[in-house]
Amino acid sequence: MTGDESGNRLRTILIFNIFLFASLALNTFGQQPTPTSAPAKPAAAQAADGLKIDFNRRVPMRDRTELSADVYRPVAPGRYPVLLLRTPYTKTSSSNLKIIKYFVAHGYAVVYMDVRGRGDSDGTFVPYRNEGQDGYDAVEWCAAQEWSTGKVGTLGGSYNGMIQWLTAVQQPPHLTAMIVLATPSDPFVEWPTGLPLPAHISWFHYTSGHVLQNMELVDWNKLYWHLPLATMDEAMGRPNRNWKDVVEHSKLDAWWEPKRYQNKYDRVRVPVLHISGWYDDEQVGTPLNFIGMTTKGATPEVRRSQRLLIGPWPHAINSSTKLGEVEFGPTAVIDMNAYWLRWFDHWLKGVDGGLLKEPPVRIFVMGENVWRDESEWPLARTRWTKYYLHSGGRANTLAGDGTLSAAAPSGEPADSYTYDPAQPTPYITNPSFAQIGGPDDYRQVEQREDVLVYTSEPLAEEMEVCGPVRVRLAAASSAPDTDFMAKLIDVWPNGFAQRLTDGMVRARFREGMDRPSLIEPGRVYTYDLDLWNTCQLYRRGHRVRLEIASSAFPKY
């Protein structure tokens, strides 16, 4: 959204990819849904099925701290390529075993390791701080074993994805390929607030100590109202030094550098399969990483070896064909294990199945509910299109006079609203860290006076919005600091207001997360909001909507 500083305080340029057309069930690093399994077999029977298990192998790190790994490999003697999975969520769940058995049956050794300070591993868990060096040491340990070919691939999602990146920038010689899913970005990219999101406290609780903590014993909705953030851990009943450290470091500085990898793509020397979902609450990192590696990877060969897959999924990648009230069709869930296997067979076994001859990008077009192959991201044929906000000065609520069109405004009054932090504008979300938002219906939220609503006319033709979305906003505030939120909506003919994507900016960080400065009350500033990415076919008769507010609680 844009506006000149002479009066049009809330005017917008909404920039996104628009095309006109005529007409991966798993946890965060998933497998397809499977029917209820048979009772577990004893260990001897597992061996008879072709699975040899070495529990609790002690793997020494360079500082002599021992991490715990369970090693699974075929019974037949020989050397096998190794898949390394490292996790803070403990290596013992039954869902992990399904993945392990699949890959062992296809001729891989699988090493499942508890990260430092978690599960059976020694040391103290400090999120991300030791993962780069520990990952390097773990890769090289795997390569040195007598049952290893020396080729090591890594696999995992969310935290387990980001620590692969922190490992890759250390350049372990035997790291050969990675599959990263739903991967977090560098600090403040997903949450440009200077402070952790309220929902983050649930993750710090979940990963406290060596074992997974009970999530049902905390009233999360109540806890999210607690202030100040610095004592939220104490209010939860579990003081946490890691939480306090994050709260205390409220801008991008040298303290965060060990957690950063997106400024080091030139150090990554391996092919990467990047996987996310349009409704993944950490989605922004995956397209950024694909772009970064295809433009800045260590060598031309590495840059050409990157692949991107994005489906209609939440953070639990490939887990369901339906989110909320929206059904994406039978092809929305894919045979992810087979997808991974083909990747690792190519890079770790040298199986040439034509992988590198195929388009590098595969995306799911929501609304049309089809998969499509592309040559790049963002799409080269993008028509970067500007939409503007219009009103007679009363865009408040769904019943207001706010409209959205490609015509630039001229001489229109500014829109305004009163934001009360004690009564924040709500964001529809799961109260724990499991999933922050989906294709939710925002009509009820749009009844509030502190939400500006801008809606286009019904579309006469289908329109595809596929790519990154940006909002440029010119706005003033009576406060020395505030937030501005924007949300892109697909309005169905029946009124259903489907959230597609959203983003925010905190006024003090308008010039960057390393350069906070308060604003002058009453002065108009220009803010750039990153609404991440989407790929939605707006059907004929649907309308494009943009919301503007100053909170999205409890997401921010």
mmCIF file of C-alpha atoms in Angstrom, residues 203-498:
data_model
loop_
_atom_site.group_PDB
_atom_site.id
_atom_site.type_symbol
_atom_site.label_atom_id
_atom_site.label_comp_id
_atom_site.label_asym_id
_atom_site.label_seq_id
_atom_site.Cartn_x
_atom_site.Cartn_y
_atom_site.Cartn_z
ATOM 1 C CA TRP A 203 7.883 -24.818 21.946
ATOM 2 C CA PHE A 204 10.296 -23.867 24.722
ATOM 3 C CA HIS A 205 8.059 -25.769 27.159
ATOM 4 C CA TYR A 206 7.809 -28.793 24.855
ATOM 5 C CA THR A 207 11.603 -29.081 24.500
ATOM 6 C CA SER A 208 12.534 -28.419 28.138
ATOM 7 C CA GLY A 209 14.871 -30.941 29.731
ATOM 8 C CA HIS A 210 15.665 -34.233 28.020
ATOM 9 C CA VAL A 211 12.145 -35.537 27.343
ATOM 10 C CA LEU A 212 9.065 -34.171 25.580
ATOM 11 C CA GLN A 213 6.830 -32.249 27.965
ATOM 12 C CA ASN A 214 3.050 -32.535 28.303
ATOM 13 C CA MET A 215 1.332 -29.813 26.255
ATOM 14 C CA GLU A 216 -2.138 -30.313 27.723
ATOM 15 C CA LEU A 217 -1.236 -29.177 31.227
ATOM 16 C CA VAL A 218 -0.905 -25.500 30.261
ATOM 17 C CA ASP A 219 -3.782 -23.124 29.486
ATOM 18 C CA TRP A 220 -2.143 -21.570 26.423
ATOM 19 C CA ASN A 221 -4.940 -19.107 25.654
ATOM 20 C CA LYS A 222 -4.619 -17.682 29.149
ATOM 21 C CA LEU A 223 -0.834 -17.688 29.118
ATOM 22 C CA TYR A 224 -0.606 -15.718 25.864
ATOM 23 C CA TRP A 225 -2.141 -12.718 27.642
ATOM 24 C CA HIS A 226 0.669 -12.617 30.174
ATOM 25 C CA LEU A 227 2.927 -9.569 30.258
ATOM 26 C CA PRO A 228 5.797 -8.917 30.305
ATOM 27 C CA LEU A 229 7.047 -11.518 27.849
ATOM 28 C CA ALA A 230 10.245 -11.867 29.879
ATOM 29 C CA THR A 231 8.367 -13.658 32.677
ATOM 30 C CA MET A 232 5.974 -15.687 30.526
ATOM 31 C CA ASP A 233 8.045 -18.795 31.242
ATOM 32 C CA GLU A 234 7.634 -18.267 34.971
ATOM 33 C CA ALA A 235 3.886 -17.736 34.585
ATOM 34 C CA MET A 236 3.808 -21.046 32.706
ATOM 35 C CA GLY A 237 5.422 -22.736 35.705
ATOM 36 C CA ARG A 238 8.664 -23.660 33.948
ATOM 37 C CA PRO A 239 11.415 -21.013 34.115
ATOM 38 C CA ASN A 240 13.501 -21.298 30.968
ATOM 39 C CA ARG A 241 16.866 -19.652 30.379
ATOM 40 C CA ASN A 242 16.607 -20.151 26.618
ATOM 41 C CA TRP A 243 13.329 -18.212 26.514
ATOM 42 C CA LYS A 244 14.793 -15.336 28.519
ATOM 43 C CA ASP A 245 17.846 -15.155 26.258
ATOM 44 C CA VAL A 246 15.651 -14.725 23.182
ATOM 45 C CA VAL A 247 13.532 -12.035 24.868
ATOM 46 C CA GLU A 248 16.628 -10.137 25.962
ATOM 47 C CA HIS A 249 18.116 -10.008 22.437
ATOM 48 C CA SER A 250 15.402 -7.996 20.713
ATOM 49 C CA LYS A 251 17.297 -6.869 17.630
ATOM 50 C CA LEU A 252 19.501 -8.509 15.040
ATOM 51 C CA ASP A 253 23.060 -8.414 16.360
ATOM 52 C CA ALA A 254 26.126 -10.627 16.775
ATOM 53 C CA TRP A 255 24.381 -12.782 19.404
ATOM 54 C CA TRP A 256 22.177 -14.234 16.656
ATOM 55 C CA GLU A 257 24.966 -15.019 14.176
ATOM 56 C CA PRO A 258 25.378 -18.723 15.135
ATOM 57 C CA LYS A 259 21.731 -19.230 14.187
ATOM 58 C CA ARG A 260 22.016 -17.571 10.761
ATOM 59 C CA TYR A 261 22.523 -19.456 7.520
ATOM 60 C CA GLN A 262 20.647 -17.436 4.891
ATOM 61 C CA ASN A 263 23.640 -15.100 4.598
ATOM 62 C CA LYS A 264 25.902 -18.078 3.831
ATOM 63 C CA TYR A 265 24.420 -19.827 0.790
ATOM 64 C CA ASP A 266 27.800 -19.608 -0.935
ATOM 65 C CA ARG A 267 29.141 -22.061 1.642
ATOM 66 C CA VAL A 268 26.593 -24.772 0.848
ATOM 67 C CA ARG A 269 27.969 -27.400 -1.552
ATOM 68 C CA VAL A 270 25.184 -29.975 -1.798
ATOM 69 C CA PRO A 271 21.935 -30.485 -3.739
ATOM 70 C CA VAL A 272 18.859 -29.659 -1.672
ATOM 71 C CA LEU A 273 15.232 -30.702 -2.059
ATOM 72 C CA HIS A 274 13.245 -27.816 -0.539
ATOM 73 C CA ILE A 275 9.698 -28.700 0.630
ATOM 74 C CA SER A 276 6.982 -26.583 2.223
ATOM 75 C CA GLY A 277 3.252 -25.814 2.144
ATOM 76 C CA TRP A 278 1.347 -22.664 1.291
ATOM 77 C CA TYR A 279 -0.105 -22.753 4.817
ATOM 78 C CA ASP A 280 3.125 -23.686 6.552
ATOM 79 C CA ASP A 281 3.599 -21.085 9.280
ATOM 80 C CA GLU A 282 7.325 -21.091 8.458
ATOM 81 C CA GLN A 283 6.786 -21.165 4.706
ATOM 82 C CA VAL A 284 8.769 -18.060 3.807
ATOM 83 C CA GLY A 285 12.121 -19.751 4.441
ATOM 84 C CA THR A 286 11.682 -22.447 1.796
ATOM 85 C CA PRO A 287 11.248 -20.202 -1.286
ATOM 86 C CA LEU A 288 13.958 -17.891 0.036
ATOM 87 C CA ASN A 289 16.336 -20.826 0.394
ATOM 88 C CA PHE A 290 15.562 -22.128 -3.084
ATOM 89 C CA ILE A 291 16.162 -18.678 -4.582
ATOM 90 C CA GLY A 292 19.311 -18.231 -2.505
ATOM 91 C CA MET A 293 20.774 -21.575 -3.520
ATOM 92 C CA THR A 294 19.923 -21.242 -7.220
ATOM 93 C CA THR A 295 21.588 -17.820 -7.341
ATOM 94 C CA LYS A 296 24.348 -18.004 -4.700
ATOM 95 C CA GLY A 297 25.128 -21.707 -4.178
ATOM 96 C CA ALA A 298 28.808 -22.649 -3.978
ATOM 97 C CA THR A 299 29.179 -23.818 -7.610
ATOM 98 C CA PRO A 300 27.188 -23.766 -10.865
ATOM 99 C CA GLU A 301 26.552 -27.499 -10.434
ATOM 100 C CA VAL A 302 25.162 -26.957 -6.939
ATOM 101 C CA ARG A 303 22.958 -24.115 -8.154
ATOM 102 C CA ARG A 304 21.511 -26.331 -10.892
ATOM 103 C CA SER A 305 20.865 -29.200 -8.454
ATOM 104 C CA GLN A 306 18.229 -27.443 -6.306
ATOM 105 C CA ARG A 307 14.583 -28.559 -6.370
ATOM 106 C CA LEU A 308 11.431 -27.002 -4.872
ATOM 107 C CA LEU A 309 8.129 -28.658 -3.878
ATOM 108 C CA ILE A 310 5.230 -26.692 -2.331
ATOM 109 C CA GLY A 311 1.836 -28.238 -1.649
ATOM 110 C CA PRO A 312 -1.461 -27.122 -0.056
ATOM 111 C CA TRP A 313 -0.180 -28.076 3.366
ATOM 112 C CA PRO A 314 0.279 -26.671 6.862
ATOM 113 C CA HIS A 315 3.462 -27.064 8.895
ATOM 114 C CA ALA A 316 2.601 -30.773 9.108
ATOM 115 C CA ILE A 317 3.677 -31.365 5.523
ATOM 116 C CA ASN A 318 1.572 -33.730 3.377
ATOM 117 C CA SER A 319 -0.702 -34.568 6.316
ATOM 118 C CA SER A 320 -4.196 -34.101 4.846
ATOM 119 C CA THR A 321 -6.140 -33.161 1.725
ATOM 120 C CA LYS A 322 -8.330 -30.829 3.790
ATOM 121 C CA LEU A 323 -7.543 -27.803 5.946
ATOM 122 C CA GLY A 324 -10.387 -26.330 7.934
ATOM 123 C CA GLU A 325 -13.340 -26.033 5.559
ATOM 124 C CA VAL A 326 -11.246 -26.183 2.379
ATOM 125 C CA GLU A 327 -10.807 -29.481 0.530
ATOM 126 C CA PHE A 328 -7.907 -29.563 -1.924
ATOM 127 C CA GLY A 329 -8.768 -32.827 -3.630
ATOM 128 C CA PRO A 330 -7.371 -36.366 -3.743
ATOM 129 C CA THR A 331 -4.022 -35.411 -5.285
ATOM 130 C CA ALA A 332 -3.158 -33.003 -2.460
ATOM 131 C CA VAL A 333 -1.406 -35.775 -0.506
ATOM 132 C CA ILE A 334 1.373 -37.533 -2.395
ATOM 133 C CA ASP A 335 3.613 -40.576 -1.900
ATOM 134 C CA MET A 336 6.261 -38.541 -0.108
ATOM 135 C CA ASN A 337 8.465 -41.483 0.825
ATOM 136 C CA ALA A 338 8.783 -42.421 -2.856
ATOM 137 C CA TYR A 339 9.533 -38.777 -3.659
ATOM 138 C CA TRP A 340 12.350 -38.736 -1.113
ATOM 139 C CA LEU A 341 13.657 -42.124 -2.198
ATOM 140 C CA ARG A 342 14.074 -41.015 -5.778
ATOM 141 C CA TRP A 343 16.078 -37.998 -4.576
ATOM 142 C CA PHE A 344 18.417 -39.989 -2.394
ATOM 143 C CA ASP A 345 18.788 -42.805 -4.942
ATOM 144 C CA HIS A 346 20.039 -40.250 -7.444
ATOM 145 C CA TRP A 347 22.554 -38.501 -5.207
ATOM 146 C CA LEU A 348 23.644 -41.284 -2.835
ATOM 147 C CA LYS A 349 23.430 -44.321 -5.143
ATOM 148 C CA GLY A 350 23.976 -42.785 -8.566
ATOM 149 C CA VAL A 351 20.653 -44.039 -9.950
ATOM 150 C CA ASP A 352 19.919 -41.963 -13.047
ATOM 151 C CA GLY A 353 16.143 -41.776 -13.279
ATOM 152 C CA GLY A 354 16.110 -38.543 -15.266
ATOM 153 C CA LEU A 355 15.801 -36.366 -12.150
ATOM 154 C CA LEU A 356 17.939 -33.513 -13.442
ATOM 155 C CA LYS A 357 16.110 -33.415 -16.774
ATOM 156 C CA GLU A 358 12.816 -32.518 -15.084
ATOM 157 C CA PRO A 359 11.614 -28.984 -14.199
ATOM 158 C CA PRO A 360 13.115 -27.918 -10.863
ATOM 159 C CA VAL A 361 9.879 -26.534 -9.353
ATOM 160 C CA ARG A 362 6.649 -28.372 -8.567
ATOM 161 C CA ILE A 363 3.795 -26.405 -7.010
ATOM 162 C CA PHE A 364 0.156 -27.024 -6.149
ATOM 163 C CA VAL A 365 -2.271 -24.424 -7.514
ATOM 164 C CA MET A 366 -4.979 -24.030 -4.889
ATOM 165 C CA GLY A 367 -8.480 -23.274 -6.099
ATOM 166 C CA GLU A 368 -7.810 -25.205 -9.288
ATOM 167 C CA ASN A 369 -6.343 -27.981 -7.103
ATOM 168 C CA VAL A 370 -3.759 -29.260 -9.568
ATOM 169 C CA TRP A 371 -0.001 -29.846 -9.503
ATOM 170 C CA ARG A 372 2.119 -27.948 -11.996
ATOM 171 C CA ASP A 373 5.787 -28.073 -12.961
ATOM 172 C CA GLU A 374 7.701 -24.823 -13.408
ATOM 173 C CA SER A 375 11.201 -23.811 -14.460
ATOM 174 C CA GLU A 376 11.899 -21.279 -11.694
ATOM 175 C CA TRP A 377 10.586 -19.402 -8.676
ATOM 176 C CA PRO A 378 9.248 -16.746 -8.799
ATOM 177 C CA LEU A 379 7.705 -17.632 -12.147
ATOM 178 C CA ALA A 380 9.342 -15.886 -15.087
ATOM 179 C CA ARG A 381 6.006 -15.137 -16.766
ATOM 180 C CA THR A 382 4.778 -13.207 -13.748
ATOM 181 C CA ARG A 383 2.757 -10.098 -14.436
ATOM 182 C CA TRP A 384 3.676 -7.978 -11.419
ATOM 183 C CA THR A 385 0.393 -6.220 -10.733
ATOM 184 C CA LYS A 386 -0.423 -3.300 -8.440
ATOM 185 C CA TYR A 387 -3.700 -3.070 -6.597
ATOM 186 C CA TYR A 388 -4.719 0.085 -4.727
ATOM 187 C CA LEU A 389 -6.928 0.793 -1.747
ATOM 188 C CA HIS A 390 -9.909 3.131 -2.142
ATOM 189 C CA SER A 391 -12.544 4.489 0.212
ATOM 190 C CA GLY A 392 -14.515 7.526 1.210
ATOM 191 C CA GLY A 393 -12.700 7.500 4.534
ATOM 192 C CA ARG A 394 -14.745 4.748 6.122
ATOM 193 C CA ALA A 395 -13.170 1.384 5.248
ATOM 194 C CA ASN A 396 -13.717 0.076 8.780
ATOM 195 C CA THR A 397 -15.403 -3.335 9.018
ATOM 196 C CA LEU A 398 -16.845 -5.570 6.356
ATOM 197 C CA ALA A 399 -19.737 -3.127 6.001
ATOM 198 C CA GLY A 400 -17.465 -0.159 5.276
ATOM 199 C CA ASP A 401 -16.770 1.564 1.955
ATOM 200 C CA GLY A 402 -13.299 0.161 1.291
ATOM 201 C CA THR A 403 -12.641 -1.133 -2.219
ATOM 202 C CA LEU A 404 -9.683 -2.617 -4.069
ATOM 203 C CA SER A 405 -8.842 -2.028 -7.727
ATOM 204 C CA ALA A 406 -6.011 -1.541 -10.220
ATOM 205 C CA ALA A 407 -6.849 2.165 -10.553
ATOM 206 C CA ALA A 408 -4.677 4.583 -8.586
ATOM 207 C CA PRO A 409 -6.512 6.757 -6.025
ATOM 208 C CA SER A 410 -6.796 10.514 -6.398
ATOM 209 C CA GLY A 411 -7.858 12.941 -3.715
ATOM 210 C CA GLU A 412 -9.463 10.381 -1.444
ATOM 211 C CA PRO A 413 -9.557 10.828 2.341
ATOM 212 C CA ALA A 414 -7.405 8.725 4.646
ATOM 213 C CA ASP A 415 -8.847 5.807 6.570
ATOM 214 C CA SER A 416 -8.308 5.567 10.311
ATOM 215 C CA TYR A 417 -9.049 3.302 13.237
ATOM 216 C CA THR A 418 -8.449 3.163 16.976
ATOM 217 C CA TYR A 419 -6.291 0.279 18.104
ATOM 218 C CA ASP A 420 -6.493 -0.748 21.764
ATOM 219 C CA PRO A 421 -3.727 -3.193 22.775
ATOM 220 C CA ALA A 422 -5.932 -4.397 25.615
ATOM 221 C CA GLN A 423 -8.491 -5.572 23.044
ATOM 222 C CA PRO A 424 -6.249 -6.817 20.211
ATOM 223 C CA THR A 425 -7.529 -7.815 16.807
ATOM 224 C CA PRO A 426 -7.667 -11.637 16.854
ATOM 225 C CA TYR A 427 -5.879 -14.086 14.586
ATOM 226 C CA ILE A 428 -7.496 -17.483 14.081
ATOM 227 C CA THR A 429 -5.021 -20.070 15.326
ATOM 228 C CA ASN A 430 -4.401 -23.270 17.216
ATOM 229 C CA PRO A 431 -3.501 -22.220 20.781
ATOM 230 C CA SER A 432 -0.319 -24.328 20.789
ATOM 231 C CA PHE A 433 2.616 -24.290 18.375
ATOM 232 C CA ALA A 434 1.125 -27.089 16.250
ATOM 233 C CA GLN A 435 -0.263 -24.768 13.559
ATOM 234 C CA ILE A 436 -0.566 -20.985 13.633
ATOM 235 C CA GLY A 437 -3.104 -20.462 10.836
ATOM 236 C CA GLY A 438 -4.848 -22.003 7.834
ATOM 237 C CA PRO A 439 -7.457 -21.139 5.159
ATOM 238 C CA ASP A 440 -9.701 -19.742 7.890
ATOM 239 C CA ASP A 441 -12.889 -17.683 7.422
ATOM 240 C CA TYR A 442 -12.234 -14.107 8.574
ATOM 241 C CA ARG A 443 -15.727 -12.637 8.253
ATOM 242 C CA GLN A 444 -16.220 -12.437 11.996
ATOM 243 C CA VAL A 445 -12.903 -10.645 12.528
ATOM 244 C CA GLU A 446 -13.843 -8.239 9.736
ATOM 245 C CA GLN A 447 -16.801 -7.032 11.820
ATOM 246 C CA ARG A 448 -14.416 -5.108 14.084
ATOM 247 C CA GLU A 449 -13.962 -1.343 13.848
ATOM 248 C CA ASP A 450 -10.185 -1.711 14.145
ATOM 249 C CA VAL A 451 -9.985 -3.664 10.876
ATOM 250 C CA LEU A 452 -9.933 -1.877 7.519
ATOM 251 C CA VAL A 453 -11.421 -4.018 4.754
ATOM 252 C CA TYR A 454 -10.849 -3.413 1.033
ATOM 253 C CA THR A 455 -12.642 -5.677 -1.471
ATOM 254 C CA SER A 456 -12.600 -5.815 -5.258
ATOM 255 C CA GLU A 457 -15.585 -6.263 -7.543
ATOM 256 C CA PRO A 458 -16.446 -9.884 -8.390
ATOM 257 C CA LEU A 459 -13.983 -11.181 -10.960
ATOM 258 C CA ALA A 460 -15.377 -11.498 -14.476
ATOM 259 C CA GLU A 461 -12.650 -14.027 -15.370
ATOM 260 C CA GLU A 462 -10.496 -16.459 -13.433
ATOM 261 C CA MET A 463 -7.284 -14.962 -12.057
ATOM 262 C CA GLU A 464 -4.268 -16.804 -10.695
ATOM 263 C CA VAL A 465 -2.273 -15.173 -7.912
ATOM 264 C CA CYS A 466 0.933 -17.180 -7.673
ATOM 265 C CA GLY A 467 4.094 -15.840 -6.112
ATOM 266 C CA PRO A 468 5.371 -13.418 -3.490
ATOM 267 C CA VAL A 469 2.952 -10.798 -2.137
ATOM 268 C CA ARG A 470 4.041 -7.364 -0.925
ATOM 269 C CA VAL A 471 2.181 -4.460 0.619
ATOM 270 C CA ARG A 472 3.471 -0.905 0.748
ATOM 271 C CA LEU A 473 1.661 1.131 3.367
ATOM 272 C CA ALA A 474 1.830 4.847 4.137
ATOM 273 C CA ALA A 475 0.515 5.411 7.636
ATOM 274 C CA ALA A 476 0.751 7.558 10.743
ATOM 275 C CA SER A 477 0.228 6.635 14.378
ATOM 276 C CA SER A 478 -0.417 8.589 17.565
ATOM 277 C CA ALA A 479 2.020 6.254 19.354
ATOM 278 C CA PRO A 480 5.841 6.123 19.190
ATOM 279 C CA ASP A 481 5.656 2.476 18.112
ATOM 280 C CA THR A 482 2.987 0.165 16.755
ATOM 281 C CA ASP A 483 2.391 -2.726 14.384
ATOM 282 C CA PHE A 484 0.704 -2.862 10.995
ATOM 283 C CA MET A 485 -0.736 -6.132 9.677
ATOM 284 C CA ALA A 486 -2.029 -6.998 6.207
ATOM 285 C CA LYS A 487 -3.919 -10.100 5.111
ATOM 286 C CA LEU A 488 -4.769 -11.307 1.591
ATOM 287 C CA ILE A 489 -8.198 -12.953 1.291
ATOM 288 C CA ASP A 490 -10.088 -14.904 -1.373
ATOM 289 C CA VAL A 491 -13.782 -14.029 -0.965
ATOM 290 C CA TRP A 492 -16.084 -16.760 -2.277
ATOM 291 C CA PRO A 493 -19.499 -15.950 -3.785
ATOM 292 C CA ASN A 494 -21.153 -17.197 -0.582
ATOM 293 C CA GLY A 495 -19.100 -14.715 1.473
ATOM 294 C CA PHE A 496 -16.544 -17.186 2.858
ATOM 295 C CA ALA A 497 -13.393 -15.094 3.415
ATOM 296 C CA GLN A 498 -10.498 -17.529 2.960
#
